[in-house]
Amino acid sequence: MTRRAIELLLLVALGAVLGWTQNSPGWTFAGALVGALAWTVVDGLRARSFLRWLNKADVARQPHLSGTWGEMVDRARKLIKKLEKKAQSSDARLEDFLAAIQASPNGVVLLDSAGRIEWSNLTAANHLGFDPQRDLGQYVRNMVRNPAFTAYLAGGDFNQEIQIDGIGPRPSQPSKISLQIHPYGKKRKLMLTRDVTAVQLAETMRRDFVANVSHEIRTPLTVLSGFVETMQSIPLEEADRTRYLGLMSQQAHRMQTLVSDLLTLSRLEGSPAPGPGEWIDSEELLTHVVQEAQGLTQAISTTLHKIEPIPGPSMWVSGAKTELLSAMSNLLSNAVRYTPGGGLIQTGWRLRSDGWGEFFVKDTGPGIAAEHLPRLTERFYRVDRSRSRETGGTGLGLAIVKHVAQRHGGHIDAESTVGEGSRFAIALPPNRVRERATG
Ligand code: ADP
């Protein structure tokens, strides 16, 4: 028998005994009834105190009840503690999960069934230009005011992703955001965003590059096939034949140079940067490219350029010899090709006061207007288109120089004054150069 039943029986018996002392069965019964009532009141008070505590679910302030009620308090306390622990661990897991989504480079937005923002990570908010805290509960259609997005959201066909303008570094330069909605649960939506600006830029560059290469190859090919057709259809005098063949060979050579420059560029892009292993005598490099430039001036100018090597410190340069030679000769060949015959070209190696080494080429050519300077190393960018073509330029020379310099940890410097001349330099960091005396 439980303690509660014993208590009830005791109170009923006590009541009955007190009634019995009055010597009447009626009083005995009434006494038992009062005892039962008293028990009900006491038990009800205990139940009330238990329920009150249960409502507050405050484990620390448990009521002090004895018997069955005390046991119920104890069991309920254990259960509450267990549930609290479980809730805490679920909270921690949710926090972890949200922190992981927060750290994602992609944007994540959760929308409720009405299309209101329930949660968003910072990336998505930055992509779409809203505040991840302040704008919670707002309709996403009001936050992302873009016609393509509005139509996408209203259309309800979310099989494809869409691209919209995001908030870029400047209003004139919006970023490109790819966005896709994935419905889940009861009419809820998961919206994922991704910044595809760089991908698009690379794609545009790739397209431009292919278009440029095709154009560069098509021109000599058209000329070449024109001559072939002429020679096939008309009998030519020996002199004309020789002249035509000369022109054809020139075009074929142009294509060869272009393909060779393209291969050089792709090799430079696709191979690991040269280590600091090989130390090369700077003088040896200079002599080699000066000789080449002298050959070039003889080939293309009636009045030869004056190519003057400027003596510098005796030094070693570390890097890939063929790459350095190719970059140096590109700069010198530009100086020869763009400077009118008879002009002065000075070139050499020098050590700068900040420890960097520099190979420079200074000419007395036409110079380059300031607005062109930042774009010179772009592939196929030409200031003087016709001069470039006449002298066998491919528009890739300075792109190659830039790549070589960067692969050696350096950069290309260009200064120019229109009408006075230009100065190009390949600057190499201190770890790539050393004076011979100390070496
Ligand atoms: P290209 O094969 O056309 O010479 P580059 O990449 O070497 O291509 O040079 C890009 C452009 O920069 C050239 O087309 C030319 O207009 C300009 N340029 C380069 N070097 C010189 C220079 N020394 N003097 C004047 N213009 C130059």
Coordinates of C-alpha atoms and ligand atoms in Angstrom, one line a residue:
M1 CA 0.0 0.0 0.0
T2 CA 1.3 3.4 -0.8
R3 CA 2.0 6.1 1.7
R4 CA -0.9 8.2 0.3
A5 CA -3.4 5.4 0.9
I6 CA -2.1 4.9 4.4
E7 CA -2.4 8.7 5.1
L8 CA -6.0 8.6 3.7
L9 CA -6.9 5.6 5.9
L10 CA -5.3 7.1 9.0
L11 CA -7.3 10.4 8.6
V12 CA -10.5 8.5 7.9
A13 CA -9.9 6.3 10.9
L14 CA -9.0 9.3 13.1
G15 CA -12.3 11.1 12.0
A16 CA -14.3 7.9 12.7
V17 CA -12.7 7.4 16.2
L18 CA -13.5 11.1 17.1
G19 CA -17.1 10.6 15.8
W20 CA -17.4 7.3 17.7
T21 CA -16.5 9.0 21.0
Q22 CA -19.9 10.8 20.6
N23 CA -21.6 7.4 20.8
S24 CA -23.5 7.7 17.6
P25 CA -23.0 5.8 14.3
G26 CA -24.0 9.0 12.4
W27 CA -21.1 10.9 14.1
T28 CA -18.7 8.1 13.3
F29 CA -19.6 8.3 9.7
A30 CA -19.4 12.1 9.7
G31 CA -16.0 11.9 11.4
A32 CA -14.8 9.5 8.7
L33 CA -16.1 11.8 6.0
V34 CA -14.4 14.9 7.6
G35 CA -11.1 12.8 7.8
A36 CA -11.4 11.9 4.0
L37 CA -12.1 15.6 3.2
A38 CA -9.1 16.8 5.2
W39 CA -6.9 14.3 3.3
T40 CA -8.3 15.5 0.0
V41 CA -7.6 19.2 0.9
V42 CA -4.0 18.4 2.0
D43 CA -3.4 16.2 -1.1
G44 CA -4.9 18.9 -3.3
L45 CA -2.5 21.5 -1.8
R46 CA 0.4 19.2 -2.5
A47 CA -0.8 18.6 -6.1
R48 CA -1.1 22.4 -6.6
S49 CA 2.4 23.0 -5.4
F50 CA 3.7 20.3 -7.6
L51 CA 1.9 21.6 -10.7
R52 CA 3.0 25.2 -10.0
W53 CA 6.6 24.0 -9.9
L54 CA 6.1 21.9 -13.0
N55 CA 4.8 25.0 -14.8
K56 CA 7.9 26.9 -14.0
A57 CA 10.1 23.9 -14.6
D58 CA 12.7 25.4 -12.3
V59 CA 14.8 22.5 -11.2
A60 CA 16.7 24.6 -8.6
R61 CA 13.4 25.5 -6.7
Q62 CA 11.8 22.2 -6.2
P63 CA 9.0 22.0 -3.6
H64 CA 9.7 19.9 -0.5
L65 CA 7.0 17.2 -0.7
S66 CA 7.0 13.9 0.9
G67 CA 5.7 10.6 -0.1
T68 CA 4.3 9.9 -3.6
W69 CA 4.4 13.6 -4.4
G70 CA 8.0 13.9 -3.4
E71 CA 8.8 11.0 -5.6
M72 CA 7.0 12.6 -8.5
V73 CA 8.9 15.8 -8.0
D74 CA 12.1 13.8 -8.0
R75 CA 11.3 12.0 -11.2
A76 CA 10.0 15.1 -12.9
R77 CA 13.2 16.9 -11.9
K78 CA 15.4 14.2 -13.4
L79 CA 13.3 14.3 -16.6
I80 CA 13.5 18.1 -16.9
K81 CA 17.3 17.9 -16.4
K82 CA 17.6 15.3 -19.1
L83 CA 15.5 17.4 -21.5
E84 CA 17.5 20.5 -20.7
K85 CA 20.7 18.7 -21.5
K86 CA 19.3 17.5 -24.8
A87 CA 18.0 20.9 -25.7
Q88 CA 21.5 22.4 -24.9
S89 CA 23.3 19.9 -27.1
S90 CA 20.7 20.5 -29.9
D91 CA 21.3 24.3 -29.5
A92 CA 25.1 23.8 -29.7
R93 CA 24.7 21.6 -32.8
L94 CA 22.5 24.2 -34.4
E95 CA 25.0 26.9 -33.6
D96 CA 27.8 24.8 -35.2
F97 CA 25.7 24.1 -38.2
L98 CA 24.8 27.8 -38.7
A99 CA 28.4 28.8 -38.1
A100 CA 29.5 26.4 -40.9
I101 CA 26.9 27.8 -43.3
Q102 CA 28.0 31.3 -42.2
A103 CA 31.6 30.4 -43.2
S104 CA 30.5 29.1 -46.6
P105 CA 31.8 31.1 -49.6
N106 CA 28.4 30.6 -51.1
G107 CA 25.3 32.5 -50.0
V108 CA 22.5 30.7 -48.2
V109 CA 19.0 32.2 -47.6
L110 CA 16.1 30.3 -46.0
L111 CA 12.7 31.6 -47.0
D112 CA 9.4 30.8 -45.2
S113 CA 6.3 29.6 -47.1
A114 CA 5.3 33.3 -47.7
G115 CA 8.7 34.1 -49.2
R116 CA 10.0 36.0 -46.1
I117 CA 13.7 35.8 -45.1
E118 CA 14.0 33.5 -42.2
W119 CA 17.7 33.3 -42.0
S120 CA 20.6 34.3 -44.2
N121 CA 24.3 34.1 -44.0
L122 CA 26.5 37.2 -44.5
T123 CA 27.7 36.1 -47.9
A124 CA 24.2 36.0 -49.4
A125 CA 23.4 39.3 -47.7
N126 CA 26.5 40.9 -49.3
H127 CA 25.7 39.3 -52.7
L128 CA 22.2 40.6 -52.7
G129 CA 22.6 43.8 -50.7
F130 CA 20.5 43.3 -47.6
D131 CA 21.2 43.2 -43.8
P132 CA 21.2 39.6 -42.5
Q133 CA 19.8 40.8 -39.1
R134 CA 17.7 43.9 -39.7
D135 CA 16.0 42.4 -42.8
L136 CA 14.9 39.1 -41.2
G137 CA 11.2 38.6 -41.8
Q138 CA 11.2 40.9 -44.9
Y139 CA 9.8 39.6 -48.2
V140 CA 12.7 38.7 -50.3
R141 CA 11.0 40.2 -53.4
N142 CA 11.2 43.6 -51.7
M143 CA 14.9 43.1 -50.8
V144 CA 16.1 41.9 -54.2
R145 CA 14.8 44.4 -56.6
N146 CA 15.8 42.9 -59.9
P147 CA 13.3 42.2 -62.7
A148 CA 14.9 38.8 -63.6
F149 CA 14.7 37.7 -60.0
T150 CA 11.1 38.9 -59.6
A151 CA 10.1 37.0 -62.7
Y152 CA 12.1 33.9 -61.5
L153 CA 10.4 34.0 -58.1
A154 CA 7.0 34.5 -59.5
G155 CA 7.4 31.9 -62.3
G156 CA 8.0 29.1 -59.8
D157 CA 10.2 27.1 -62.2
F158 CA 13.4 26.7 -60.2
N159 CA 15.2 24.1 -62.4
Q160 CA 17.6 26.6 -63.7
E161 CA 19.8 29.1 -62.0
I162 CA 19.7 32.7 -63.0
Q163 CA 22.3 35.4 -63.1
I164 CA 21.7 38.9 -61.7
D165 CA 23.8 42.0 -61.0
G166 CA 25.0 42.1 -57.4
I167 CA 26.7 44.9 -55.4
G168 CA 30.1 45.4 -57.1
P169 CA 33.0 47.5 -56.0
R170 CA 31.6 50.4 -58.0
P171 CA 28.0 51.0 -59.3
S172 CA 29.5 51.0 -62.8
Q173 CA 31.1 47.6 -62.1
P174 CA 28.4 45.4 -60.6
S175 CA 29.3 41.8 -59.6
K176 CA 27.6 38.9 -61.3
I177 CA 25.7 36.7 -58.9
S178 CA 24.4 33.3 -59.9
L179 CA 21.3 32.4 -57.9
Q180 CA 19.1 29.3 -57.6
I181 CA 16.1 28.4 -55.5
H182 CA 15.5 24.9 -54.1
P183 CA 12.0 24.3 -52.7
Y184 CA 11.9 22.1 -49.5
G185 CA 9.6 21.2 -46.7
K186 CA 6.2 22.8 -46.6
K187 CA 6.5 25.5 -49.3
R188 CA 9.8 26.6 -47.9
K189 CA 12.7 27.6 -50.1
L190 CA 16.4 27.4 -49.9
M191 CA 18.1 30.1 -52.0
L192 CA 21.8 29.7 -52.9
T193 CA 23.9 32.4 -54.3
R194 CA 27.4 32.4 -55.8
D195 CA 29.7 35.2 -57.0
V196 CA 30.5 34.3 -60.6
T197 CA 32.2 37.7 -61.6
A198 CA 35.6 36.1 -61.9
V199 CA 34.3 33.1 -63.8
Q200 CA 32.5 35.4 -66.3
L201 CA 35.5 37.6 -66.6
A202 CA 37.7 34.6 -67.4
E203 CA 35.1 33.4 -69.9
T204 CA 35.0 36.8 -71.6
M205 CA 38.8 36.8 -71.7
R206 CA 38.9 33.4 -73.2
R207 CA 36.4 34.3 -75.8
D208 CA 38.3 37.5 -76.7
F209 CA 41.5 35.5 -76.8
V210 CA 40.1 33.0 -79.2
A211 CA 38.6 35.7 -81.3
N212 CA 42.0 37.6 -81.4
V213 CA 44.0 34.5 -82.3
S214 CA 41.6 33.6 -85.0
H215 CA 41.8 37.1 -86.4
E216 CA 45.6 37.2 -86.2
I217 CA 45.8 33.9 -88.1
R218 CA 43.1 34.6 -90.6
T219 CA 44.8 37.8 -91.9
P220 CA 48.0 36.2 -93.1
L221 CA 46.1 33.0 -94.2
T222 CA 43.8 35.1 -96.4
V223 CA 46.8 36.9 -98.0
L224 CA 48.6 33.6 -98.5
S225 CA 45.6 31.8 -100.1
G226 CA 45.0 34.9 -102.3
F227 CA 48.5 34.5 -103.7
V228 CA 48.2 30.8 -104.1
E229 CA 45.0 31.3 -106.1
T230 CA 46.6 34.0 -108.2
M231 CA 49.6 31.8 -109.0
Q232 CA 47.3 28.9 -109.8
S233 CA 45.2 30.8 -112.2
I234 CA 47.5 33.3 -113.9
P235 CA 50.8 32.4 -115.6
L236 CA 53.3 34.9 -114.0
E237 CA 56.6 36.4 -115.1
E238 CA 59.6 35.1 -113.2
A239 CA 60.0 38.5 -111.4
D240 CA 56.4 38.6 -110.2
R241 CA 56.6 34.9 -109.1
T242 CA 59.7 35.7 -107.0
R243 CA 58.0 38.7 -105.5
Y244 CA 54.8 36.8 -104.7
L245 CA 56.7 33.9 -103.2
G246 CA 58.6 36.4 -101.0
L247 CA 55.4 37.9 -99.8
M248 CA 54.0 34.5 -99.1
S249 CA 57.0 33.5 -97.2
Q250 CA 56.6 36.7 -95.1
Q251 CA 53.0 35.8 -94.2
A252 CA 54.0 32.2 -93.4
H253 CA 56.7 33.5 -91.2
R254 CA 54.2 35.8 -89.5
M255 CA 52.0 32.9 -88.6
Q256 CA 55.0 30.9 -87.4
T257 CA 56.0 33.8 -85.1
L258 CA 52.5 34.1 -83.8
V259 CA 52.2 30.3 -83.0
S260 CA 55.6 30.3 -81.4
D261 CA 54.7 33.3 -79.1
L262 CA 51.4 31.6 -78.3
L263 CA 53.2 28.4 -77.3
T264 CA 55.7 30.4 -75.2
L265 CA 52.8 32.1 -73.4
S266 CA 51.0 28.8 -72.8
R267 CA 54.3 27.2 -71.6
L268 CA 54.8 30.1 -69.2
E269 CA 51.3 29.8 -67.8
G270 CA 51.3 26.0 -67.5
S271 CA 54.7 25.3 -65.9
P272 CA 55.8 25.9 -62.3
A273 CA 57.8 29.1 -61.6
P274 CA 61.6 28.6 -62.0
G275 CA 63.4 27.9 -58.8
P276 CA 66.4 30.1 -57.7
G277 CA 68.8 27.3 -58.7
E278 CA 70.7 28.6 -61.8
W279 CA 72.9 31.7 -61.5
I280 CA 73.6 33.4 -64.8
D281 CA 76.1 36.0 -65.7
S282 CA 74.2 39.2 -66.5
E283 CA 76.8 40.3 -69.0
E284 CA 76.4 37.0 -71.0
L285 CA 72.6 37.6 -71.2
L286 CA 73.2 41.2 -72.3
T287 CA 75.7 40.4 -75.0
H288 CA 73.4 37.8 -76.4
V289 CA 70.4 40.1 -76.8
V290 CA 72.4 43.0 -78.0
Q291 CA 73.8 40.9 -80.8
E292 CA 70.3 39.8 -81.7
A293 CA 69.1 43.4 -81.8
Q294 CA 71.9 44.4 -84.0
G295 CA 70.9 41.6 -86.4
L296 CA 67.3 42.9 -86.3
T297 CA 68.2 46.5 -87.1
Q298 CA 70.2 45.3 -90.1
A299 CA 67.3 43.3 -91.3
I300 CA 64.6 46.0 -91.0
S301 CA 66.3 49.4 -91.1
T302 CA 68.0 51.2 -93.9
T303 CA 69.7 53.5 -91.4
L304 CA 71.0 51.3 -88.5
H305 CA 70.0 52.0 -84.9
K306 CA 72.8 52.8 -82.5
I307 CA 72.5 50.1 -79.8
E308 CA 74.6 51.0 -76.8
P309 CA 75.1 48.5 -73.9
I310 CA 75.5 50.5 -70.7
P311 CA 78.1 49.0 -68.4
G312 CA 76.7 48.1 -65.0
P313 CA 77.9 46.2 -61.9
S314 CA 79.2 42.8 -62.6
M315 CA 76.3 40.6 -61.4
W316 CA 74.6 37.3 -61.4
V317 CA 70.9 36.8 -62.1
S318 CA 69.0 33.7 -60.9
G319 CA 66.2 32.2 -63.0
A320 CA 65.4 30.3 -66.2
K321 CA 67.9 31.4 -68.8
T322 CA 65.7 30.9 -71.9
E323 CA 62.9 32.8 -70.3
L324 CA 65.0 35.7 -69.3
L325 CA 66.6 35.8 -72.7
S326 CA 63.2 35.8 -74.4
A327 CA 61.9 38.6 -72.2
M328 CA 65.0 40.7 -72.6
S329 CA 65.0 40.3 -76.4
N330 CA 61.4 41.1 -76.6
L331 CA 62.0 44.5 -75.0
L332 CA 65.0 45.2 -77.2
S333 CA 63.2 44.1 -80.3
N334 CA 60.4 46.4 -79.5
A335 CA 62.8 49.3 -79.1
V336 CA 64.4 48.5 -82.5
R337 CA 61.0 48.0 -84.2
Y338 CA 59.3 51.1 -82.9
T339 CA 62.3 53.5 -83.0
P340 CA 62.9 55.1 -86.4
G341 CA 66.2 54.0 -88.0
G342 CA 69.3 55.8 -86.7
G343 CA 67.7 56.2 -83.2
L344 CA 69.7 55.5 -80.0
I345 CA 68.9 52.5 -77.9
Q346 CA 70.6 52.1 -74.5
T347 CA 70.4 48.9 -72.5
G348 CA 72.0 47.2 -69.6
W349 CA 71.7 45.7 -66.1
R350 CA 71.8 47.8 -62.9
L351 CA 71.3 47.3 -59.2
R352 CA 68.8 49.6 -57.6
S353 CA 69.4 51.1 -54.1
D354 CA 66.6 49.0 -52.7
G355 CA 68.4 45.8 -53.7
W356 CA 66.4 45.0 -56.7
G357 CA 68.1 44.2 -60.0
E358 CA 66.9 45.7 -63.3
F359 CA 67.3 45.1 -67.0
F360 CA 66.4 48.2 -68.8
V361 CA 65.9 49.3 -72.4
K362 CA 65.7 53.0 -73.2
D363 CA 64.9 54.2 -76.7
T364 CA 64.4 57.5 -78.5
G365 CA 61.3 56.3 -80.4
P366 CA 57.9 57.9 -80.7
G367 CA 56.9 57.2 -77.0
I368 CA 53.6 56.0 -75.8
A369 CA 50.7 58.1 -74.4
A370 CA 50.1 57.6 -70.7
E371 CA 46.6 56.1 -71.2
H372 CA 48.1 53.1 -73.1
L373 CA 50.8 52.3 -70.5
P374 CA 48.6 50.2 -68.1
R375 CA 47.2 48.1 -71.0
L376 CA 50.5 47.3 -72.9
T377 CA 50.9 43.9 -71.4
E378 CA 47.4 42.7 -72.4
R379 CA 47.5 40.1 -75.1
F380 CA 47.2 41.6 -78.6
Y381 CA 47.0 45.2 -77.2
R382 CA 48.7 47.4 -79.7
V383 CA 49.2 51.2 -79.7
D384 CA 50.6 51.4 -83.2
R385 CA 48.8 48.6 -85.0
S386 CA 50.3 49.1 -88.4
R387 CA 53.9 49.5 -87.2
S388 CA 53.5 46.3 -85.1
R389 CA 52.4 44.3 -88.2
E390 CA 54.9 45.9 -90.6
T391 CA 57.7 44.8 -88.3
G392 CA 56.4 41.3 -87.6
G393 CA 54.9 42.1 -84.2
T394 CA 52.4 39.7 -82.7
G395 CA 51.0 41.8 -79.9
L396 CA 52.1 39.2 -77.4
G397 CA 55.7 40.4 -76.7
L398 CA 55.0 42.4 -73.6
A399 CA 52.6 39.8 -72.3
I400 CA 55.4 37.3 -72.4
V401 CA 57.8 39.8 -70.7
K402 CA 55.2 40.4 -67.9
H403 CA 54.8 36.6 -67.4
V404 CA 58.5 36.0 -67.2
A405 CA 59.1 38.9 -64.8
Q406 CA 56.2 37.7 -62.5
R407 CA 57.4 34.1 -62.6
H408 CA 60.7 35.3 -61.2
G409 CA 59.0 37.3 -58.5
G410 CA 59.4 40.6 -60.3
H411 CA 57.5 42.9 -62.5
I412 CA 57.7 45.0 -65.7
D413 CA 58.1 48.8 -65.5
A414 CA 57.3 51.2 -68.3
E415 CA 57.8 54.9 -68.6
S416 CA 57.3 57.0 -71.7
T417 CA 57.1 60.5 -73.0
V418 CA 55.4 61.0 -76.3
G419 CA 57.9 62.4 -78.8
E420 CA 60.9 61.6 -76.6
G421 CA 61.0 57.8 -76.2
S422 CA 60.3 55.0 -73.8
R423 CA 62.0 53.1 -71.0
F424 CA 61.0 49.5 -70.3
A425 CA 62.5 47.5 -67.5
I426 CA 62.3 44.0 -66.0
A427 CA 62.7 44.4 -62.2
L428 CA 63.9 41.3 -60.3
P429 CA 63.7 41.0 -56.5
P430 CA 66.9 41.0 -54.3
N431 CA 66.9 37.2 -53.9
R432 CA 67.2 36.9 -57.7
V433 CA 70.3 39.1 -58.1
R434 CA 73.7 39.3 -56.6
E435 CA 76.9 41.2 -57.3
R436 CA 79.6 39.0 -58.6
A437 CA 82.2 40.4 -56.1
T438 CA 80.1 39.2 -53.1
G439 CA 79.0 36.0 -54.8
Ligands
ADP1 P1 54.0 43.9 -80.6 O1 54.3 42.5 -81.0 O2 52.8 44.5 -81.3 O3 55.2 44.8 -80.5 P2 54.1 44.0 -77.7 O4 53.2 43.3 -76.7 O5 55.5 43.8 -77.7 O6 53.4 43.7 -79.1 O7 53.8 45.6 -77.5 C1 52.5 46.1 -77.4 C2 52.4 47.4 -78.0 O8 53.1 48.4 -77.2 C3 53.0 47.5 -79.4 O9 52.1 47.2 -80.4 C4 53.4 49.0 -79.5 O10 52.3 49.7 -80.0 C5 53.7 49.4 -78.1 N1 55.2 49.4 -77.8 C6 55.9 48.4 -77.2 N2 57.2 48.8 -77.1 C7 57.3 50.1 -77.6 C8 58.3 51.0 -77.7 N3 59.6 50.7 -77.3 N4 58.1 52.2 -78.3 C9 56.8 52.5 -78.7 N5 55.7 51.6 -78.6 C10 56.0 50.4 -78.0

